[in-house]
Amino acid sequence: MTTLPLRPVPPARRALLERRVRWIVAATIAYNVVEAVVAIAAGRAASSAALVGFGLDSVVEVLSAAAVAWQFAAPDPHRRERVALRLIAVSFFGLAVFVTVDAARTLLGAAEPDHSPVGIVLAAVSLAIMPFLSWAERRTGRELGSASAVADSKQTLICTYLSAVLLVGLVLNATLGWSWADPLAALVIAGFAVREGVEAWRGDACCTPVGALLASDDDGCDSCGDGCCAPDDGGAAGPR
């Protein structure tokens, strides 16, 4: 893959983007702490392995966001980029393990969740909030040239997918008694988390190595399967 140097970001703009990342990360951490407490409490009350697993996913998301917060707390965040990416990768792997174990327990009959109206509401709220946080961090990270911020935005996006999976699973369990629907879909999400963890560990967030998010049109962006490198508004290709 051919890469080009990042577009220079004026110091004033860079400072603004770094503050924005810190605010987005702080909001993500705050929401996920509340989400984890509610999900785990509701899961224990309803004997729902899916809800408890969702709460553990929120804990992993907090760890990932905390890694980015730690990076951007430094005077020169770029120096902490590689370590932050490794921490995010580990959080992806942890998420995959939690989801897989939870799904296997449910499929093997170790857990038979009761109906949980609180869980349904929580999943619906998360499904509305998480895509916005992911989009905001991804867009800011791309403009700033931060692979760790882009990788963390993918972690938040996975939380969105899990919210949808949880919501469908809880609704199907409540209406049709299909307790197997949630864990089956969760296994697919776990596989996706492993792939993203491998990319973050190698520094390949957004199909590029660390610090090189701007790829050529013919080699970089076209090979990005998830559209991460695609332009946002029909302008020039590459990150903004």
XYZ file of C-alpha atoms in Angstrom:
240
model
C 0.000 0.000 0.000
C 1.284 3.430 -0.938
C 0.879 6.146 1.670
C 1.340 9.863 1.496
C 2.306 12.289 4.259
C -0.543 13.607 6.375
C -1.889 17.016 5.478
C -0.416 19.543 7.898
C -2.878 20.688 10.544
C -2.440 24.282 11.781
C -1.538 24.438 15.494
C -4.768 26.222 16.452
C -6.866 23.655 14.595
C -4.881 20.782 16.096
C -5.427 22.115 19.617
C -9.173 22.367 18.910
C -9.304 18.806 17.567
C -7.376 17.440 20.546
C -9.805 19.155 22.939
C -12.702 17.720 20.946
C -11.257 14.201 21.217
C -10.906 14.619 24.984
C -14.546 15.738 25.292
C -15.813 12.870 23.099
C -13.788 10.350 25.074
C -15.013 11.795 28.388
C -18.635 11.542 27.203
C -18.052 7.962 26.030
C -16.536 6.945 29.356
C -19.304 8.615 31.393
C -22.089 6.994 29.383
C -20.483 3.559 29.407
C -19.995 3.638 33.181
C -23.731 4.259 33.607
C -24.519 1.670 30.936
C -22.344 -0.952 32.644
C -23.949 -0.421 36.052
C -27.506 -0.553 34.691
C -26.854 -3.529 32.394
C -25.118 -5.665 35.016
C -27.738 -4.860 37.677
C -30.622 -5.565 35.290
C -28.889 -8.701 34.021
C -28.451 -10.096 37.515
C -32.073 -9.296 38.378
C -33.349 -11.065 35.247
C -30.699 -13.833 35.237
C -29.784 -12.577 31.765
C -26.311 -13.599 30.626
C -26.764 -11.371 27.569
C -27.353 -8.262 29.668
C -24.441 -9.038 31.988
C -22.234 -9.586 28.948
C -23.391 -6.265 27.520
C -22.430 -4.607 30.784
C -18.971 -6.192 30.582
C -18.698 -4.878 27.019
C -19.323 -1.403 28.415
C -16.420 -1.913 30.817
C -14.182 -2.851 27.867
C -15.351 0.259 26.013
C -14.376 2.370 29.033
C -10.888 0.840 28.973
C -10.524 1.610 25.270
C -11.691 5.208 25.672
C -9.445 5.608 28.709
C -6.458 4.621 26.565
C -7.227 7.473 24.173
C -7.818 9.859 27.080
C -4.402 8.885 28.470
C -2.809 9.515 25.083
C -4.312 12.983 24.611
C -3.516 14.011 28.178
C 0.146 14.226 27.137
C 1.661 17.442 25.720
C 2.586 15.459 22.589
C -0.146 12.815 22.065
C 1.632 11.372 19.014
C 4.347 9.884 21.238
C 1.754 7.716 22.978
C -0.002 6.625 19.762
C 1.537 3.147 19.527
C 0.913 2.229 23.171
C -2.684 3.528 22.979
C -3.305 1.386 19.896
C -1.982 -1.692 21.684
C -4.273 -1.028 24.655
C -7.237 -0.604 22.296
C -6.319 -3.872 20.555
C -6.285 -5.695 23.893
C -9.710 -4.228 24.691
C -11.020 -5.589 21.364
C -9.718 -9.057 22.243
C -11.230 -8.788 25.710
C -14.572 -7.830 24.188
C -14.431 -10.853 21.871
C -13.712 -13.175 24.809
C -16.542 -11.755 26.935
C -19.083 -11.980 24.109
C -18.001 -15.481 23.065
C -18.143 -16.883 26.596
C -21.520 -15.257 27.204
C -22.899 -16.565 23.897
C -21.592 -20.097 24.540
C -23.139 -20.170 28.017
C -26.532 -19.218 26.633
C -26.360 -21.631 23.686
C -25.371 -24.491 26.005
C -28.319 -23.778 28.270
C -26.373 -22.475 31.239
C -28.512 -19.332 31.310
C -32.220 -18.880 30.663
C -32.906 -15.133 30.796
C -36.202 -13.722 31.988
C -37.889 -10.782 30.302
C -36.164 -7.460 31.023
C -37.986 -4.224 30.088
C -35.084 -2.255 31.594
C -32.660 -4.085 29.296
C -34.806 -3.354 26.230
C -34.903 0.367 27.049
C -31.157 0.448 27.742
C -30.340 -1.282 24.450
C -32.584 1.134 22.529
C -30.982 4.196 24.157
C -27.483 2.881 23.448
C -28.447 2.190 19.847
C -29.379 5.866 19.490
C -26.352 7.362 21.296
C -23.398 5.174 20.309
C -23.459 5.809 16.518
C -23.176 9.567 17.131
C -20.213 9.183 19.496
C -18.497 6.811 17.072
C -19.014 9.134 14.095
C -17.798 12.202 15.986
C -14.610 10.505 17.221
C -13.893 8.886 13.868
C -14.272 12.146 11.941
C -12.133 14.068 14.432
C -9.497 11.332 14.566
C -9.196 11.219 10.784
C -8.711 14.958 10.497
C -6.226 14.914 13.359
C -4.367 11.933 11.914
C -4.805 9.820 15.057
C -5.004 6.096 14.378
C -5.843 5.426 18.032
C -8.885 7.729 17.948
C -10.103 6.026 14.764
C -9.552 2.601 16.348
C -11.455 3.637 19.486
C -14.322 4.886 17.302
C -14.521 1.362 15.877
C -14.769 0.021 19.413
C -17.735 2.327 19.990
C -19.239 1.162 16.694
C -18.999 -2.451 17.857
C -20.872 -1.382 20.994
C -23.578 -0.074 18.646
C -23.786 -3.461 16.913
C -23.985 -5.225 20.252
C -26.772 -2.850 21.312
C -28.732 -3.877 18.218
C -28.013 -7.555 18.850
C -29.053 -7.231 22.486
C -32.222 -5.349 21.589
C -33.267 -7.939 18.986
C -32.413 -10.797 21.325
C -34.328 -9.367 24.271
C -37.363 -8.544 22.129
C -37.404 -11.986 20.479
C -37.019 -13.649 23.874
C -39.819 -11.550 25.322
C -42.217 -12.066 22.413
C -41.340 -15.455 20.884
C -39.151 -17.151 23.469
C -36.186 -17.375 21.049
C -33.377 -17.303 23.594
C -30.818 -18.512 21.017
C -31.119 -15.481 18.664
C -28.961 -13.112 20.713
C -25.952 -15.395 21.361
C -25.841 -16.566 17.745
C -25.589 -13.014 16.422
C -23.166 -12.098 19.209
C -20.692 -14.699 17.930
C -20.564 -12.858 14.602
C -19.826 -9.606 16.448
C -17.065 -11.358 18.396
C -15.392 -12.395 15.146
C -15.535 -8.811 13.920
C -13.985 -7.617 17.196
C -11.063 -10.012 16.765
C -10.399 -8.686 13.257
C -10.430 -5.080 14.425
C -8.193 -5.983 17.365
C -5.620 -7.499 15.016
C -5.664 -4.379 12.839
C -5.256 -2.077 15.830
C -2.383 -4.197 17.198
C -0.559 -3.932 13.876
C -1.313 -0.202 13.676
C -3.551 -0.677 10.650
C -6.507 1.427 11.811
C -8.315 2.838 8.783
C -6.216 0.577 6.483
C -2.979 2.453 7.174
C -0.023 2.254 9.535
C 0.136 4.480 12.611
C 0.403 8.160 11.764
C -0.341 7.661 8.060
C -4.103 7.847 7.654
C -3.898 9.485 4.240
C -3.692 6.791 1.552
C -3.588 7.121 -2.224
C -6.847 6.656 -4.082
C -5.788 3.569 -6.005
C -3.982 1.669 -3.242
C -5.387 2.717 0.127
C -9.011 3.772 0.117
C -10.200 1.243 -2.445
C -8.944 -1.615 -0.296
C -10.725 -0.451 2.826
C -13.632 -2.786 3.194
C -15.512 -0.853 5.871
C -15.409 2.509 4.090
C -13.282 4.066 6.795
C -11.106 5.817 4.214
C -13.995 6.971 2.040
C -14.639 10.712 1.800
C -17.461 12.101 3.897
C -18.952 14.563 1.460
C -17.933 13.754 -2.090
C -14.792 15.822 -1.942
C -11.226 14.684 -2.349
C -10.616 11.124 -1.249
C -8.839 10.450 2.011
C -9.346 11.510 5.590
C -10.425 14.970 6.435
